[in-house]
């Protein structure tokens, strides 16, 4: 079984990194769809990408990053073992422009918690979703979310079931000066959060999610 996986390509896509990315997925069980990006409207391009193919599973990757072998199959296996889940995701490693590991992602090793999904960079790649959970929201992505459409999507599909955390590294996220997440308008971030808060709140109640209360500081200061 293969996953319909798309990548958005722009005129300024770094070709060297894109070649490395393609090489990293060559043996993965995916149908790779190269999709032209839409300047100024990520949501339209994402919606187009997620509509490609006929696999029951969909995903996306970024052309400047790398996939760790076995990541997609691990997500497929998790979804097959959990038929009520909306999606599955792995942990990630942060790498520099030369591909050297900087550190693990901040939430590596932690099980899914819908309360943490208010952070746009939470539940990053690799993630694989059921097409049936994604399709109801694609029109909303292309009409309402020039930025942060995939963040909104990952929140809204929690209406259809939980996410499954696959406890292994599956992705290498390249950190560089032109990462798109650095350009999200602040008002758009808040609008996106308010869009997903009701769904994530319901999921938190349903799956009994909690956030630990910070321990009180020891001793006193004067």
mmCIF file of C-alpha atoms in Angstrom:
data_model
loop_
_atom_site.group_PDB
_atom_site.id
_atom_site.type_symbol
_atom_site.label_atom_id
_atom_site.label_comp_id
_atom_site.label_asym_id
_atom_site.label_seq_id
_atom_site.Cartn_x
_atom_site.Cartn_y
_atom_site.Cartn_z
ATOM 1 C CA UNK A 1 0.000 0.000 0.000
ATOM 2 C CA UNK A 2 1.372 3.408 -0.966
ATOM 3 C CA UNK A 3 0.756 6.927 0.310
ATOM 4 C CA UNK A 4 -0.069 9.812 -2.037
ATOM 5 C CA UNK A 5 2.597 12.293 -0.970
ATOM 6 C CA UNK A 6 2.978 15.727 -2.488
ATOM 7 C CA UNK A 7 5.735 18.302 -2.431
ATOM 8 C CA UNK A 8 5.234 21.987 -3.305
ATOM 9 C CA UNK A 9 7.863 23.420 -5.615
ATOM 10 C CA UNK A 10 8.506 27.120 -6.205
ATOM 11 C CA UNK A 11 10.867 28.872 -8.646
ATOM 12 C CA UNK A 12 13.261 29.549 -5.759
ATOM 13 C CA UNK A 13 13.265 25.954 -4.477
ATOM 14 C CA UNK A 14 16.854 24.987 -3.587
ATOM 15 C CA UNK A 15 17.582 22.371 -6.252
ATOM 16 C CA UNK A 16 20.426 20.722 -4.375
ATOM 17 C CA UNK A 17 18.291 20.157 -1.296
ATOM 18 C CA UNK A 18 15.395 18.986 -3.473
ATOM 19 C CA UNK A 19 17.599 16.360 -5.103
ATOM 20 C CA UNK A 20 18.637 15.148 -1.650
ATOM 21 C CA UNK A 21 14.993 15.033 -0.584
ATOM 22 C CA UNK A 22 13.989 12.981 -3.641
ATOM 23 C CA UNK A 23 16.818 10.556 -2.995
ATOM 24 C CA UNK A 24 15.644 10.096 0.605
ATOM 25 C CA UNK A 25 12.161 8.917 -0.491
ATOM 26 C CA UNK A 26 13.201 6.796 -3.454
ATOM 27 C CA UNK A 27 12.580 3.533 -1.584
ATOM 28 C CA UNK A 28 9.614 4.736 0.448
ATOM 29 C CA UNK A 29 6.116 3.304 -0.228
ATOM 30 C CA UNK A 30 4.736 6.531 -1.680
ATOM 31 C CA UNK A 31 3.389 8.010 -4.899
ATOM 32 C CA UNK A 32 5.290 11.306 -5.102
ATOM 33 C CA UNK A 33 3.390 14.211 -6.672
ATOM 34 C CA UNK A 34 5.354 17.344 -7.610
ATOM 35 C CA UNK A 35 2.960 20.292 -7.302
ATOM 36 C CA UNK A 36 3.599 23.917 -8.326
ATOM 37 C CA UNK A 37 3.375 26.195 -5.312
ATOM 38 C CA UNK A 38 0.948 29.113 -5.313
ATOM 39 C CA UNK A 39 2.794 32.280 -4.351
ATOM 40 C CA UNK A 40 1.080 33.932 -1.414
ATOM 41 C CA UNK A 41 -1.472 31.140 -0.884
ATOM 42 C CA UNK A 42 -0.122 27.933 0.607
ATOM 43 C CA UNK A 43 -3.636 26.650 1.285
ATOM 44 C CA UNK A 44 -4.559 26.481 -2.409
ATOM 45 C CA UNK A 45 -1.420 24.554 -3.263
ATOM 46 C CA UNK A 46 -1.853 22.183 -0.310
ATOM 47 C CA UNK A 47 -5.469 21.455 -1.251
ATOM 48 C CA UNK A 48 -4.383 20.660 -4.803
ATOM 49 C CA UNK A 49 -1.643 18.407 -3.477
ATOM 50 C CA UNK A 50 -3.908 16.449 -1.161
ATOM 51 C CA UNK A 51 -6.358 15.834 -4.014
ATOM 52 C CA UNK A 52 -3.759 13.936 -6.045
ATOM 53 C CA UNK A 53 -4.042 10.174 -6.451
ATOM 54 C CA UNK A 54 -6.422 7.595 -5.040
ATOM 55 C CA UNK A 55 -4.576 6.059 -2.090
ATOM 56 C CA UNK A 56 -6.533 5.903 1.184
ATOM 57 C CA UNK A 57 -3.594 7.733 2.778
ATOM 58 C CA UNK A 58 -2.155 11.180 2.024
ATOM 59 C CA UNK A 59 0.825 13.171 3.229
ATOM 60 C CA UNK A 60 3.237 15.907 2.216
ATOM 61 C CA UNK A 61 6.919 16.680 2.559
ATOM 62 C CA UNK A 62 8.990 19.809 2.030
ATOM 63 C CA UNK A 63 11.682 19.919 -0.676
ATOM 64 C CA UNK A 64 14.420 21.140 1.663
ATOM 65 C CA UNK A 65 14.051 18.298 4.173
ATOM 66 C CA UNK A 66 14.902 14.600 4.354
ATOM 67 C CA UNK A 67 12.924 11.448 5.111
ATOM 68 C CA UNK A 68 14.457 8.762 7.308
ATOM 69 C CA UNK A 69 14.049 5.272 5.764
ATOM 70 C CA UNK A 70 10.993 3.373 6.975
ATOM 71 C CA UNK A 71 9.071 6.396 8.215
ATOM 72 C CA UNK A 72 6.134 6.065 5.847
ATOM 73 C CA UNK A 73 5.746 2.337 6.366
ATOM 74 C CA UNK A 74 5.799 2.867 10.124
ATOM 75 C CA UNK A 75 2.918 5.346 9.786
ATOM 76 C CA UNK A 76 0.978 3.010 7.511
ATOM 77 C CA UNK A 77 1.429 0.181 10.011
ATOM 78 C CA UNK A 78 0.206 2.417 12.844
ATOM 79 C CA UNK A 79 -2.918 3.400 10.899
ATOM 80 C CA UNK A 80 -3.643 -0.186 9.940
ATOM 81 C CA UNK A 81 -3.349 -1.183 13.603
ATOM 82 C CA UNK A 82 -5.567 1.717 14.728
ATOM 83 C CA UNK A 83 -8.516 1.941 12.305
ATOM 84 C CA UNK A 84 -10.186 4.727 14.315
ATOM 85 C CA UNK A 85 -7.180 7.057 14.040
ATOM 86 C CA UNK A 86 -7.229 10.080 11.710
ATOM 87 C CA UNK A 87 -3.471 10.091 11.188
ATOM 88 C CA UNK A 88 -0.057 8.968 12.382
ATOM 89 C CA UNK A 89 3.163 10.909 12.880
ATOM 90 C CA UNK A 90 6.803 10.300 13.751
ATOM 91 C CA UNK A 91 9.391 12.310 15.652
ATOM 92 C CA UNK A 92 11.831 14.559 13.820
ATOM 93 C CA UNK A 93 15.442 15.667 13.951
ATOM 94 C CA UNK A 94 16.497 19.253 13.299
ATOM 95 C CA UNK A 95 19.424 19.546 10.881
ATOM 96 C CA UNK A 96 21.524 22.463 9.646
ATOM 97 C CA UNK A 97 21.999 23.568 6.043
ATOM 98 C CA UNK A 98 24.660 20.910 5.545
ATOM 99 C CA UNK A 99 22.495 18.094 6.873
ATOM 100 C CA UNK A 100 24.227 17.794 10.252
ATOM 101 C CA UNK A 101 21.962 16.953 13.188
ATOM 102 C CA UNK A 102 21.348 19.860 15.558
ATOM 103 C CA UNK A 103 18.992 18.212 18.048
ATOM 104 C CA UNK A 104 15.798 16.150 18.282
ATOM 105 C CA UNK A 105 12.467 17.917 17.883
ATOM 106 C CA UNK A 106 11.192 19.432 21.108
ATOM 107 C CA UNK A 107 8.352 16.911 21.533
ATOM 108 C CA UNK A 108 10.261 13.798 20.505
ATOM 109 C CA UNK A 109 9.200 10.679 22.361
ATOM 110 C CA UNK A 110 5.919 12.146 23.639
ATOM 111 C CA UNK A 111 2.551 10.644 22.827
ATOM 112 C CA UNK A 112 -0.005 12.773 20.980
ATOM 113 C CA UNK A 113 -1.663 15.494 23.031
ATOM 114 C CA UNK A 114 -4.348 17.649 21.336
ATOM 115 C CA UNK A 115 -3.658 20.458 23.808
ATOM 116 C CA UNK A 116 -0.192 20.881 22.329
ATOM 117 C CA UNK A 117 -1.600 21.340 18.831
ATOM 118 C CA UNK A 118 -2.171 25.033 19.472
ATOM 119 C CA UNK A 119 1.516 25.330 18.613
ATOM 120 C CA UNK A 120 1.721 25.459 14.786
ATOM 121 C CA UNK A 121 5.009 23.552 14.669
ATOM 122 C CA UNK A 122 3.676 20.709 16.831
ATOM 123 C CA UNK A 123 2.901 17.482 14.952
ATOM 124 C CA UNK A 124 5.294 18.241 12.138
ATOM 125 C CA UNK A 125 6.528 15.721 9.516
ATOM 126 C CA UNK A 126 6.392 12.862 8.846
ATOM 127 C CA UNK A 127 2.630 12.700 9.189
ATOM 128 C CA UNK A 128 0.245 10.475 7.217
ATOM 129 C CA UNK A 129 -3.514 11.040 7.220
ATOM 130 C CA UNK A 130 -6.554 9.153 6.041
ATOM 131 C CA UNK A 131 -7.827 10.686 2.820
ATOM 132 C CA UNK A 132 -11.415 10.316 4.044
ATOM 133 C CA UNK A 133 -10.617 12.574 7.016
ATOM 134 C CA UNK A 134 -8.816 15.189 4.913
ATOM 135 C CA UNK A 135 -11.157 15.644 1.957
ATOM 136 C CA UNK A 136 -13.985 17.454 3.828
ATOM 137 C CA UNK A 137 -11.643 20.365 4.603
ATOM 138 C CA UNK A 138 -9.833 20.978 1.345
ATOM 139 C CA UNK A 139 -12.228 23.662 0.109
ATOM 140 C CA UNK A 140 -11.720 25.514 3.385
ATOM 141 C CA UNK A 141 -7.942 25.354 2.933
ATOM 142 C CA UNK A 142 -8.056 26.897 -0.528
ATOM 143 C CA UNK A 143 -10.661 29.535 0.302
ATOM 144 C CA UNK A 144 -9.680 30.677 3.794
ATOM 145 C CA UNK A 145 -6.074 29.841 4.662
ATOM 146 C CA UNK A 146 -3.302 31.416 2.585
ATOM 147 C CA UNK A 147 -1.045 30.514 5.519
ATOM 148 C CA UNK A 148 -1.302 27.775 8.151
ATOM 149 C CA UNK A 149 -3.756 25.659 6.182
ATOM 150 C CA UNK A 150 -1.985 22.427 7.075
ATOM 151 C CA UNK A 151 -1.989 23.438 10.756
ATOM 152 C CA UNK A 152 -5.753 23.996 10.602
ATOM 153 C CA UNK A 153 -6.237 20.725 8.729
ATOM 154 C CA UNK A 154 -4.295 18.681 11.291
ATOM 155 C CA UNK A 155 -6.481 20.166 14.014
ATOM 156 C CA UNK A 156 -9.863 19.790 12.342
ATOM 157 C CA UNK A 157 -9.406 16.136 11.404
ATOM 158 C CA UNK A 158 -9.278 15.307 15.110
ATOM 159 C CA UNK A 159 -13.075 15.316 14.768
ATOM 160 C CA UNK A 160 -12.663 11.942 13.068
ATOM 161 C CA UNK A 161 -10.361 10.247 15.564
ATOM 162 C CA UNK A 162 -7.063 10.539 17.404
ATOM 163 C CA UNK A 163 -3.568 10.912 16.038
ATOM 164 C CA UNK A 164 -1.156 8.045 16.657
ATOM 165 C CA UNK A 165 2.405 8.866 17.671
ATOM 166 C CA UNK A 166 4.985 6.549 16.092
ATOM 167 C CA UNK A 167 7.870 6.552 18.547
ATOM 168 C CA UNK A 168 10.773 6.771 16.119
ATOM 169 C CA UNK A 169 12.581 9.435 14.123
ATOM 170 C CA UNK A 170 11.131 9.713 10.648
ATOM 171 C CA UNK A 171 12.108 13.133 9.343
ATOM 172 C CA UNK A 172 14.990 15.588 9.192
ATOM 173 C CA UNK A 173 13.811 19.202 9.235
ATOM 174 C CA UNK A 174 16.386 21.545 7.717
ATOM 175 C CA UNK A 175 16.637 24.828 9.586
ATOM 176 C CA UNK A 176 17.728 27.797 7.492
ATOM 177 C CA UNK A 177 17.100 31.508 7.023
ATOM 178 C CA UNK A 178 14.185 31.103 4.612
ATOM 179 C CA UNK A 179 12.050 28.554 6.496
ATOM 180 C CA UNK A 180 8.426 29.501 5.788
ATOM 181 C CA UNK A 181 7.316 29.182 9.413
ATOM 182 C CA UNK A 182 9.294 32.330 10.227
ATOM 183 C CA UNK A 183 6.987 34.423 8.004
ATOM 184 C CA UNK A 184 3.557 33.533 9.389
ATOM 185 C CA UNK A 185 1.641 36.764 10.143
ATOM 186 C CA UNK A 186 0.814 36.923 13.857
ATOM 187 C CA UNK A 187 -2.879 37.654 13.241
ATOM 188 C CA UNK A 188 -3.119 34.623 10.960
ATOM 189 C CA UNK A 189 -1.604 32.433 13.677
ATOM 190 C CA UNK A 190 -4.263 33.554 16.153
ATOM 191 C CA UNK A 191 -7.064 33.131 13.603
ATOM 192 C CA UNK A 192 -5.893 29.600 12.871
ATOM 193 C CA UNK A 193 -5.704 28.762 16.570
ATOM 194 C CA UNK A 194 -9.236 29.988 17.194
ATOM 195 C CA UNK A 195 -10.438 27.888 14.263
ATOM 196 C CA UNK A 196 -9.109 24.657 15.776
ATOM 197 C CA UNK A 197 -9.594 25.321 19.495
ATOM 198 C CA UNK A 198 -13.154 23.868 19.703
ATOM 199 C CA UNK A 199 -12.101 20.635 17.968
ATOM 200 C CA UNK A 200 -8.928 20.248 20.016
ATOM 201 C CA UNK A 201 -10.835 20.976 23.228
ATOM 202 C CA UNK A 202 -13.363 18.255 22.405
ATOM 203 C CA UNK A 203 -10.532 15.865 21.596
ATOM 204 C CA UNK A 204 -8.792 16.708 24.879
ATOM 205 C CA UNK A 205 -11.955 15.818 26.794
ATOM 206 C CA UNK A 206 -12.622 12.663 24.788
ATOM 207 C CA UNK A 207 -9.082 11.324 25.097
ATOM 208 C CA UNK A 208 -8.494 12.683 28.627
ATOM 209 C CA UNK A 209 -5.531 14.839 27.607
ATOM 210 C CA UNK A 210 -3.727 16.841 30.274
ATOM 211 C CA UNK A 211 -0.821 19.252 30.522
ATOM 212 C CA UNK A 212 1.386 18.955 33.552
ATOM 213 C CA UNK A 213 1.257 21.882 35.959
ATOM 214 C CA UNK A 214 4.713 23.398 36.421
ATOM 215 C CA UNK A 215 6.225 22.429 39.757
ATOM 216 C CA UNK A 216 6.340 25.241 42.306
ATOM 217 C CA UNK A 217 9.750 26.833 42.700
ATOM 218 C CA UNK A 218 11.677 25.544 45.685
ATOM 219 C CA UNK A 219 12.606 28.020 48.401
ATOM 220 C CA UNK A 220 11.942 31.735 48.444
ATOM 221 C CA UNK A 221 13.664 34.786 47.151
ATOM 222 C CA UNK A 222 13.830 38.230 48.644
#
